[in-house]
Short mmCIF file of C-alpha atoms and ligand atoms in Angstrom, two decimals:
data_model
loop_
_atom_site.label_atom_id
_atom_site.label_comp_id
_atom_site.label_asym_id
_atom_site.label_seq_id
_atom_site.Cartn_x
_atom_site.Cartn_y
_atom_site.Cartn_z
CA UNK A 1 9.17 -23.47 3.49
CA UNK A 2 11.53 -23.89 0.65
CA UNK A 3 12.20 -21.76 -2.19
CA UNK A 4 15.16 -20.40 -4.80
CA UNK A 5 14.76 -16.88 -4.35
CA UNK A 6 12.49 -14.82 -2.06
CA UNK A 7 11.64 -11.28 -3.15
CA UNK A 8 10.69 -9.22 -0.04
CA UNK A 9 8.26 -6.36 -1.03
CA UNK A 10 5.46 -6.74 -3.86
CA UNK A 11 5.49 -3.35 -5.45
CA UNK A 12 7.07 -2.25 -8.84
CA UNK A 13 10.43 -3.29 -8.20
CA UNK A 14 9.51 -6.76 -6.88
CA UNK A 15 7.11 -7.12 -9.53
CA UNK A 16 9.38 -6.68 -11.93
CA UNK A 17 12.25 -9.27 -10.66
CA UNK A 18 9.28 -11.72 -10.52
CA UNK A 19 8.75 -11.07 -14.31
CA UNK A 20 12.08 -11.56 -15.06
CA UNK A 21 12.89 -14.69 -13.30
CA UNK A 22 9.34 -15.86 -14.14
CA UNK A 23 11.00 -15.89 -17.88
CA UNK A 24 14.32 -17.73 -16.61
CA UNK A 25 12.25 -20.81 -15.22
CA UNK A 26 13.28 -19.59 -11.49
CA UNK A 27 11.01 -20.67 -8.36
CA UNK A 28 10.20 -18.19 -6.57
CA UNK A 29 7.65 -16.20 -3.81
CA UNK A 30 7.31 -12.68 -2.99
CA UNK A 31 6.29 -11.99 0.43
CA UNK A 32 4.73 -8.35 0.78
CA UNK A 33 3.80 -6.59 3.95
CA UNK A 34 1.10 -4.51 2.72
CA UNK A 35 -2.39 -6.10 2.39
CA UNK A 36 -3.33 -5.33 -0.92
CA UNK A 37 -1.00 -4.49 -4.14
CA UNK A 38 0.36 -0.59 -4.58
CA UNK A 39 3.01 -0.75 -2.42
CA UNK A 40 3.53 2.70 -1.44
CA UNK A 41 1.74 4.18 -4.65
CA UNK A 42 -1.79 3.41 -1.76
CA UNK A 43 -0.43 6.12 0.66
CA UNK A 44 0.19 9.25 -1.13
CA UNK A 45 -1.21 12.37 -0.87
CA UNK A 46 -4.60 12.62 -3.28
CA UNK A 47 -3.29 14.82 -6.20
CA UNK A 48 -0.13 13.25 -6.73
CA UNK A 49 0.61 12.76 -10.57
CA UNK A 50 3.25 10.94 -12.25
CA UNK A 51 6.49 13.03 -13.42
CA UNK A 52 6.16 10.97 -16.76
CA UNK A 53 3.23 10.18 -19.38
CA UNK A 54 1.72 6.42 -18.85
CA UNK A 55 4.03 4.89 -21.74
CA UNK A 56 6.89 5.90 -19.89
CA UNK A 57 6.12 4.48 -16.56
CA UNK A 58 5.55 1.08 -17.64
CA UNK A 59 6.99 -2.27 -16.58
CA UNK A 60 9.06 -4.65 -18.52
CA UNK A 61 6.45 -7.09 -20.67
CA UNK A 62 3.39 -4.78 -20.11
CA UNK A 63 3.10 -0.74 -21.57
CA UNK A 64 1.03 1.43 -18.53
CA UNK A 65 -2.25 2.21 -20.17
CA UNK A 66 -3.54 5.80 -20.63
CA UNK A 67 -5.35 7.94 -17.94
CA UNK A 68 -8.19 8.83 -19.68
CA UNK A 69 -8.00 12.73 -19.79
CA UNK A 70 -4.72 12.69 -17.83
CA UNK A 71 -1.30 13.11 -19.82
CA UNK A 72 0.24 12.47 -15.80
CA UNK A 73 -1.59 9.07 -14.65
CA UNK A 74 -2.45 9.75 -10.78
CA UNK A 75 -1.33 7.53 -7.82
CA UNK A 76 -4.46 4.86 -8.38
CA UNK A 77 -3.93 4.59 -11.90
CA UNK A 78 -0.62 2.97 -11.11
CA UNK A 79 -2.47 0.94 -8.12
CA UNK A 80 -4.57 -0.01 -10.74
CA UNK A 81 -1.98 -1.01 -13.20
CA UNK A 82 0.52 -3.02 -10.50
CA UNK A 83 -2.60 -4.98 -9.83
CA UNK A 84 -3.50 -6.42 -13.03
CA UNK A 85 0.43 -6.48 -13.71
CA UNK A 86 0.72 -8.94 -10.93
CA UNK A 87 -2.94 -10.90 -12.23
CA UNK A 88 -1.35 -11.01 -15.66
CA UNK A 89 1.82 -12.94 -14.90
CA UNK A 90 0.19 -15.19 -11.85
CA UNK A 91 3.15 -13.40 -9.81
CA UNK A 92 2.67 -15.27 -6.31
CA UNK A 93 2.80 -12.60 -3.90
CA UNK A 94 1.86 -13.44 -0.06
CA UNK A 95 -0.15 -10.86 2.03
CA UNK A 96 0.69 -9.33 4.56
CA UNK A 97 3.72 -10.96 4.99
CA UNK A 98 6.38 -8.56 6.44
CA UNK A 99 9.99 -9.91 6.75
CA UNK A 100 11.64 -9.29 9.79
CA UNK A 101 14.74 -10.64 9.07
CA UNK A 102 17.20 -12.25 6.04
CA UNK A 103 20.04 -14.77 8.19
CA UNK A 104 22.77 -16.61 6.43
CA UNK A 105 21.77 -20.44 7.49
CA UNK A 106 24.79 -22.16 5.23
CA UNK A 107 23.87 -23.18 1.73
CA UNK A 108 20.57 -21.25 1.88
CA UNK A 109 19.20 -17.35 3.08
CA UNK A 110 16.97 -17.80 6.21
CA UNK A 111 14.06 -15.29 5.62
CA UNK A 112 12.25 -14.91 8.63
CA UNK A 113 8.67 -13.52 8.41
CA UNK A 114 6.10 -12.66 10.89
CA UNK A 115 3.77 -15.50 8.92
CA UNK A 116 6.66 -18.18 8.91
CA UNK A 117 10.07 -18.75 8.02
CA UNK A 118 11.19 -19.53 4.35
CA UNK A 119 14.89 -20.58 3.37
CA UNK A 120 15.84 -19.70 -0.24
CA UNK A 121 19.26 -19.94 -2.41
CA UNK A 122 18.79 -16.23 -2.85
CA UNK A 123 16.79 -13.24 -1.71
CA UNK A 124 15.92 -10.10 -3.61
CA UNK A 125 15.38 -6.84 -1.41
CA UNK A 126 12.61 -4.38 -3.07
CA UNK A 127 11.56 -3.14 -0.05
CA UNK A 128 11.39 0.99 -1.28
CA UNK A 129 11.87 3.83 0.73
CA UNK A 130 8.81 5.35 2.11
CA UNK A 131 8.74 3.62 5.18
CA UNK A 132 11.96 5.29 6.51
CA UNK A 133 10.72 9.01 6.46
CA UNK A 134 13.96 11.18 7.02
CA UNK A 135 13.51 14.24 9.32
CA UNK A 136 16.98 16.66 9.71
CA UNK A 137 17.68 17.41 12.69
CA UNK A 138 16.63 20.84 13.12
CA UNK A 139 17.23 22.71 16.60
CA UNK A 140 13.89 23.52 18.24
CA UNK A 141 11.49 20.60 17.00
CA UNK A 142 10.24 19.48 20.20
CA UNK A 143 9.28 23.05 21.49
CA UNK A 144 7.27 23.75 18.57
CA UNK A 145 3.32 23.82 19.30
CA UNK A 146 1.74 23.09 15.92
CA UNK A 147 1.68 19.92 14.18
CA UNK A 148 4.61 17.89 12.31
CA UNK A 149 4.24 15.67 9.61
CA UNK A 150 6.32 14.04 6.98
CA UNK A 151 5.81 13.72 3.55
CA UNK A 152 4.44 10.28 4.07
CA UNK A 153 1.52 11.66 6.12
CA UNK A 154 -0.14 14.27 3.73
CA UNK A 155 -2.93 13.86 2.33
CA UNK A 156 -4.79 17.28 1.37
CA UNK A 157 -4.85 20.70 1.47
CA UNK A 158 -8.33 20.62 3.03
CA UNK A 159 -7.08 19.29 6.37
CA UNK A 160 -4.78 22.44 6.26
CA UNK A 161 -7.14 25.38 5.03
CA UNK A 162 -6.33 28.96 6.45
CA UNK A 163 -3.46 27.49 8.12
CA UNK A 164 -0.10 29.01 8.42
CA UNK A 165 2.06 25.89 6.71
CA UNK A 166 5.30 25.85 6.65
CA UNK A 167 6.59 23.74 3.55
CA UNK A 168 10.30 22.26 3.88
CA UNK A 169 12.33 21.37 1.18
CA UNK A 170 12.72 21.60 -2.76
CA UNK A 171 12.76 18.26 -4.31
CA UNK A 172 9.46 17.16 -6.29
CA UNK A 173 7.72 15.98 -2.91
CA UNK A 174 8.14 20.05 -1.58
CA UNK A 175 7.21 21.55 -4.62
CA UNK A 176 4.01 19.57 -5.68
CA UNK A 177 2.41 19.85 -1.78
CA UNK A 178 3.46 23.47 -1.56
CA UNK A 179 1.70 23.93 -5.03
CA UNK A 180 -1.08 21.92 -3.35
CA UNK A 181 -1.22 23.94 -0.21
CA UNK A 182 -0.68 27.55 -2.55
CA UNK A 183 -4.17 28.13 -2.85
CA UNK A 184 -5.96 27.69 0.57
CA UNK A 185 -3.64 27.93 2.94
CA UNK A 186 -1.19 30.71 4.07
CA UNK A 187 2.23 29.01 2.62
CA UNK A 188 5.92 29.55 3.58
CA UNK A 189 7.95 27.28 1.25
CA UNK A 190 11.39 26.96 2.19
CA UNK A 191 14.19 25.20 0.50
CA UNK A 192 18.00 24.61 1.14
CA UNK A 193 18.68 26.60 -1.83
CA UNK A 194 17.05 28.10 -4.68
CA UNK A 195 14.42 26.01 -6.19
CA UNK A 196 15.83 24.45 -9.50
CA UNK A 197 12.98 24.18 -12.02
CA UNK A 198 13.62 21.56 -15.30
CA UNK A 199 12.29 23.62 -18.02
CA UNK A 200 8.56 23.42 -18.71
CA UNK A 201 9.24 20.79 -21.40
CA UNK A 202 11.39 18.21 -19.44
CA UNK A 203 9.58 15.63 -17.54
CA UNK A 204 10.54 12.26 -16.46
CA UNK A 205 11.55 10.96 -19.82
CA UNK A 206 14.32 13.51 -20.02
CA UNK A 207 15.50 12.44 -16.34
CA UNK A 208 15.61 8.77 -17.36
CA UNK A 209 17.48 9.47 -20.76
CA UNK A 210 19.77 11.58 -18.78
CA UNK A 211 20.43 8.61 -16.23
CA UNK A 212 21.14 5.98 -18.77
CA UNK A 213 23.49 8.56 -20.69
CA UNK A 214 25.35 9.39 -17.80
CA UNK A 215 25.41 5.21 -16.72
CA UNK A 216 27.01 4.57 -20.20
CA UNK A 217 29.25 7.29 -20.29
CA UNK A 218 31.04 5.94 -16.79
CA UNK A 219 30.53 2.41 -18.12
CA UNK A 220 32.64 3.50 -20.92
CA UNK A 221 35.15 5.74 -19.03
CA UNK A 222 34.11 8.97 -20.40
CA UNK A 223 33.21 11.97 -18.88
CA UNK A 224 30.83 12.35 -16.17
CA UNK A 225 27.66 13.62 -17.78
CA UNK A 226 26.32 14.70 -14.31
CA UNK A 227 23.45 12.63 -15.19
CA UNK A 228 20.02 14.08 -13.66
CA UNK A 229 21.18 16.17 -11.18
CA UNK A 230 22.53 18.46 -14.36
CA UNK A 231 18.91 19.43 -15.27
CA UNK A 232 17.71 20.21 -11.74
CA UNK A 233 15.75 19.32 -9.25
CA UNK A 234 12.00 19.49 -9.69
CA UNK A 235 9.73 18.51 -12.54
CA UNK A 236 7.55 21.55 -13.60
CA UNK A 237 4.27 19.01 -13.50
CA UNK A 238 1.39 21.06 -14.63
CA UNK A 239 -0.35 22.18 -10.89
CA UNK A 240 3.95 22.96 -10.08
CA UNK A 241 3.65 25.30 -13.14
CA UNK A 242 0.45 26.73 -12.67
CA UNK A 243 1.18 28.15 -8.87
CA UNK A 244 4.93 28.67 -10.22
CA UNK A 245 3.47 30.96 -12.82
CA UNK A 246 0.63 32.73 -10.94
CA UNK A 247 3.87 33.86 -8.04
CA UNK A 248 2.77 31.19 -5.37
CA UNK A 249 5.54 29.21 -5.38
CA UNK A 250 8.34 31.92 -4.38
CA UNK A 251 11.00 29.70 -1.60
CA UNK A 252 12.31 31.42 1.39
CA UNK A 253 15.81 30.00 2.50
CA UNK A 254 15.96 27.72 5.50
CA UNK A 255 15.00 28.42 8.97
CA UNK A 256 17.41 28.05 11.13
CA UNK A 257 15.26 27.08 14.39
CA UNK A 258 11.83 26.14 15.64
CA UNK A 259 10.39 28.29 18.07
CA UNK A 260 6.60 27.44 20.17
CA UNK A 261 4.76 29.41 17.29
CA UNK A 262 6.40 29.29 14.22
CA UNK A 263 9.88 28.99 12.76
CA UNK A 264 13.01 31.89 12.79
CA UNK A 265 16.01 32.76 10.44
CA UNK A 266 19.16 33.28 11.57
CA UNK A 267 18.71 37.24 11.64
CA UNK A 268 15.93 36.93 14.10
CA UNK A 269 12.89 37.10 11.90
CA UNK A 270 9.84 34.46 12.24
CA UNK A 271 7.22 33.25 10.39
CA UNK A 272 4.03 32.14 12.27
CA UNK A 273 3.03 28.40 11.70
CA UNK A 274 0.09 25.98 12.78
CA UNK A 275 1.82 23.04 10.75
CA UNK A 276 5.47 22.18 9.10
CA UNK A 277 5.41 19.83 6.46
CA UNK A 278 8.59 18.07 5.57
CA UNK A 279 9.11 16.91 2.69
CA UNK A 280 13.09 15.72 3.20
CA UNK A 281 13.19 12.54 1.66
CA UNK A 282 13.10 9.02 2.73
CA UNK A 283 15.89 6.38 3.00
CA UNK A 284 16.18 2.66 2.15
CA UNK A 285 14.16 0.23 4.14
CA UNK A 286 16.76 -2.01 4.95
CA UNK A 287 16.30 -2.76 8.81
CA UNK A 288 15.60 -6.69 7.85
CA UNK A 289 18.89 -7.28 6.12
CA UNK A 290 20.56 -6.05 9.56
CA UNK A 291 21.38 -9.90 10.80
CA UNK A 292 23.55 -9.93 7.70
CA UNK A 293 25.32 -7.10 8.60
CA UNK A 294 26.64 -5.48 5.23
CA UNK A 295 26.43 -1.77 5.83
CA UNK A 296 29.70 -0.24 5.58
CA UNK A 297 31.20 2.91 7.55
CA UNK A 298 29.11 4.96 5.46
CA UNK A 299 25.91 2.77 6.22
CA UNK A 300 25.39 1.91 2.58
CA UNK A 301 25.37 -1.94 1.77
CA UNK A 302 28.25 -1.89 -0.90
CA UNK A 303 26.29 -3.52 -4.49
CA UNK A 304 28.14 -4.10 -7.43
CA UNK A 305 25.20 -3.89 -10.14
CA UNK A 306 22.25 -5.10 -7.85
CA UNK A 307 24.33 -7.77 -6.24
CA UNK A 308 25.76 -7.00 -2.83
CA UNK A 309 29.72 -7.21 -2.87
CA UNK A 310 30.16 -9.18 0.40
CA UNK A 311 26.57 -11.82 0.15
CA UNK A 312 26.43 -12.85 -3.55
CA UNK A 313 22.96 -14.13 -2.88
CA UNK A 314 21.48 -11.17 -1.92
CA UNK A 315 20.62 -8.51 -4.50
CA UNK A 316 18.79 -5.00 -3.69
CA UNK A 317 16.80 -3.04 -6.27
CA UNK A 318 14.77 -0.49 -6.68
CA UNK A 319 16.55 2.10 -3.88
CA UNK A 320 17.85 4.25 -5.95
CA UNK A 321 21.05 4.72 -8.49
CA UNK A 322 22.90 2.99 -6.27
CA UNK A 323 21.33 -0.43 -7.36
CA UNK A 324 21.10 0.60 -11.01
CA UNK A 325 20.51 4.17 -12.86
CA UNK A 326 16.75 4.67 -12.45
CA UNK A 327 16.35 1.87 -10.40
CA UNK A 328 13.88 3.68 -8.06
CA UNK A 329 11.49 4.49 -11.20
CA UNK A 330 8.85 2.35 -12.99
CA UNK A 331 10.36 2.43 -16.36
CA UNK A 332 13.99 2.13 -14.80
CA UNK A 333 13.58 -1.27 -12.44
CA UNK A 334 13.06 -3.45 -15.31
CA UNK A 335 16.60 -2.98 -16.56
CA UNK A 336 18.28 -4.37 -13.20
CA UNK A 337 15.51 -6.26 -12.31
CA UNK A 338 16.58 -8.42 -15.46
CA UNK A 339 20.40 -8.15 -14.68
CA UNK A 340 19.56 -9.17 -11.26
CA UNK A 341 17.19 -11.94 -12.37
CA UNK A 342 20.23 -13.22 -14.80
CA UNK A 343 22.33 -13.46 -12.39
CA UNK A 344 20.43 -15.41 -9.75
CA UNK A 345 19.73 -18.02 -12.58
CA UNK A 346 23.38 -18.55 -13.05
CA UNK A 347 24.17 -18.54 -9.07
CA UNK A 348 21.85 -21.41 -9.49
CA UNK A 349 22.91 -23.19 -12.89
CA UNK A 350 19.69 -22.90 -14.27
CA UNK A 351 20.09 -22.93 -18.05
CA UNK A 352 19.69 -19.72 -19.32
P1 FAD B 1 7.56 0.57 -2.77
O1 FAD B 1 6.49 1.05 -3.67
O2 FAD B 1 7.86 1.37 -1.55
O3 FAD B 1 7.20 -0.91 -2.35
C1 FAD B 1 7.92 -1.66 -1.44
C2 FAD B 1 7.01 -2.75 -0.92
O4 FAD B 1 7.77 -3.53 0.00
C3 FAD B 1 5.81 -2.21 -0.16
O5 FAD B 1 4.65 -2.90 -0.54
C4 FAD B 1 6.19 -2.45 1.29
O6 FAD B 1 5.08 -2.65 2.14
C5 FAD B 1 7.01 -3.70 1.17
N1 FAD B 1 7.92 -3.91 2.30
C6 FAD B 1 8.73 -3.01 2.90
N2 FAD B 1 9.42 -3.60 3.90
C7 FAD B 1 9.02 -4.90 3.92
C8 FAD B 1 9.35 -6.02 4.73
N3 FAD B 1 10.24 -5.93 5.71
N4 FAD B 1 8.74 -7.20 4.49
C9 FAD B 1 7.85 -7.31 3.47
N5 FAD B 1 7.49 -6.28 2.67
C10 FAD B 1 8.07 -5.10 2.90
N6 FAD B 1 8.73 7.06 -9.95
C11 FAD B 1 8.31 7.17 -11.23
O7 FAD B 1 8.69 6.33 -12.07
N7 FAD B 1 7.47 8.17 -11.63
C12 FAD B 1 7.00 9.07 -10.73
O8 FAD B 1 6.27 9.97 -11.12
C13 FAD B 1 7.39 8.97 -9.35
N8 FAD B 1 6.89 9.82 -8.43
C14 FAD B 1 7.23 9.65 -7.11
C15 FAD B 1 6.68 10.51 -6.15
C16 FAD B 1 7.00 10.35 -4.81
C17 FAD B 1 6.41 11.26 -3.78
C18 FAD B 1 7.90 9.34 -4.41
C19 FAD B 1 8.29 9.18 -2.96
C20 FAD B 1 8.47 8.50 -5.36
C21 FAD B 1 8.14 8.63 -6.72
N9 FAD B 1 8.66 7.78 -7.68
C22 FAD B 1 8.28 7.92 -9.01
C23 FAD B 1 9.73 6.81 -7.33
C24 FAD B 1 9.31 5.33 -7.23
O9 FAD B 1 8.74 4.90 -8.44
C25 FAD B 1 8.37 5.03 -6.06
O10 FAD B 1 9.00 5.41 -4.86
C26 FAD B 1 7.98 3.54 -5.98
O11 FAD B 1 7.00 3.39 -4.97
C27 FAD B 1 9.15 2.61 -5.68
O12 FAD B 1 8.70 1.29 -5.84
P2 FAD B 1 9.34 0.08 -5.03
O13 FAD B 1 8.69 -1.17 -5.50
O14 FAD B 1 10.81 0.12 -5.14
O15 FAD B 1 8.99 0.39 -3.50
#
């Protein structure tokens, strides 16, 4: 099949490209591995609310509706909204379609798909990073007796009640399911260093602002703002607050070892556990760009904007600052998702 641009993955981020080169007069398909739209807003754990109010989570073209009764949309609210975002513009997204791999076949990008093989004049990577779970490697993990699971596997605190849990690690993902496990469960939450709390009146607009400032400031050669990273680390969502406030959410530093029962610090104390939950982060799902082989000593595929520096006719969005400040955000992808979609057009001469 024949195309200009293929977008792998149909979530925000390759919703959003599709929007923008929708505008530009640009053929295009996005082929999505997941069955239904969401992307991976379908898998996570029941209470998870947005960091931001609807407004500010919205897509280019289309503002997020209110939650009715919820400041913080949940996780199907934006299920619900990526749905009718993608019904709205006739977006053509194929499903399930998962790429398996992008291959340089000379004028055109060879996408090759476990439901056929489509050659395109440029490809757009959304892909996310919840399907590549990252796990440290911690000494002990395979002796331990209880039961492992990533971030990407919670769901509830009722498959955990009266459990000892062990929480690990103090971005957003560790704080919200150790406020979610505070209650019913006998919680150890343990961070890398002290927890870093925004202040109770800084959610995700703040972060985005902060992101764009610190974007312009190095765009302009000034000072480094320190961007996000300057405010801290986790949003003080209301449930976050709540156990924050009522002394649930106190961290313990890292454990230095697993042992059969439980966990132990460096000066030989333990904690007992029946579960450890990390929540350590995720990288970029890249593995289908491998036969182009751009990842650098570092194993980052060097972008300049979205496009990458060494295959001008691939662009990635949505991983992370890397590809654009906010890029991995809803109100942040439309930004490079329209620099990305701009520059496509003109790698194809389409009149702008
Ligand atoms: P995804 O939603 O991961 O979608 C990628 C799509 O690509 C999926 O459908 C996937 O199946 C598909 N795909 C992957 N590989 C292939 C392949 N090889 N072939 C075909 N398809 C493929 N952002 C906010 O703005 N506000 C928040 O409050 C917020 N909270 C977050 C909370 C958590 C716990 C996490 C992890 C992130 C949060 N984010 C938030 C960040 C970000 O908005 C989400 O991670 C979002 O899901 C990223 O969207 P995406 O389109 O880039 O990727």
């Amino acid at each position: 099949m024949h195309t200009q641009v293929v977008i792998v993955g149909g979530s925000q981020s390759g919703l959003a490209a599709g929007y923008h080169l929708r505008r530009l007069g640009v053929d295009f398909v996005i082929l999505d591995a997941q069955s239904t739209p969401g992307g991976a807003w379908q898998h996570t754990w029941d209470s998870l609310h947005l960091f931001s109010p609807a407004a500010y989570s919205s897509l280019p073209g289309r503002i997020m509706p209110p939650h009715t009764g919820q400041e913080y949309p949940d996780a199907q609210h934006v299920v619900d909204y990526l749905n009718d975002y993608e019904k709205r513009y006739e977006l053509p997204v194929e499903r399930p379609v998962r790429v398996l791999g992008v291959h340089r076949d000379g004028h055109f990008l060879r996408v090759e798909a476990d439901a056929g093989t489509w050659r395109a004049r440029a490809v757009i990577s959304a892909t996310g990073t919840w399907w590549r779970p990252f796990l440290p490697a911690v000494p002990g993990r395979s002796d331990f007796g209880g039961r492992q699971l990533h971030t990407v596997e919670y769901r509830s605190p009722q498959d955990f009640a009266g459990l000892h849990v062990i929480v690990v690690g103090g971005g957003n993902s560790g704080a919200q399911i150790a406020a979610d496990l505070a209650y019913d469960t006998e919680l150890t939450w343990v961070t890398q260093r002290p927890p870093r709390f925004l202040a109770d009146d800084i959610d995700g607009r703040a972060l985005f602002d902060a992101s764009t400032a610190r974007r312009r400031a190095l765009d302009a050669g000034r000072t480094d703002t320190g961007g996000v990273a300057s405010l801290g680390d986790i949003v003080a969502v209301p449930p976050v607050r709540a156990a924050r406030d009522r002394g649930l959410l106190t961290a313990s530093p890292m454990f230095t070892r697993l042992v059969p029962g439980g966990v132990e610090w460096a000066d030989g104390a333990r904690a007992k556990a029946d579960a450890v939950i990390w929540c350590t982060g995720f990288r970029p799902a890249l593995s289908h760009l491998a036969p182009l082989r751009l990842r650098g000593r570092r194993g980052q595929i060097a972008t300049l904007g979205t496009r990458a520096v060494d295959e001008p006719r691939l662009h990635l969005l949505g991983y992370g600052d890397w590809t654009g400040p906010a890029s991995a955000t809803l109100i942040g992808v439309g930004r490079p998702a329209r620099e990305a979609a701009r520059e496509i057009a003109a790698l194809l001469g389409t009149p702008q």
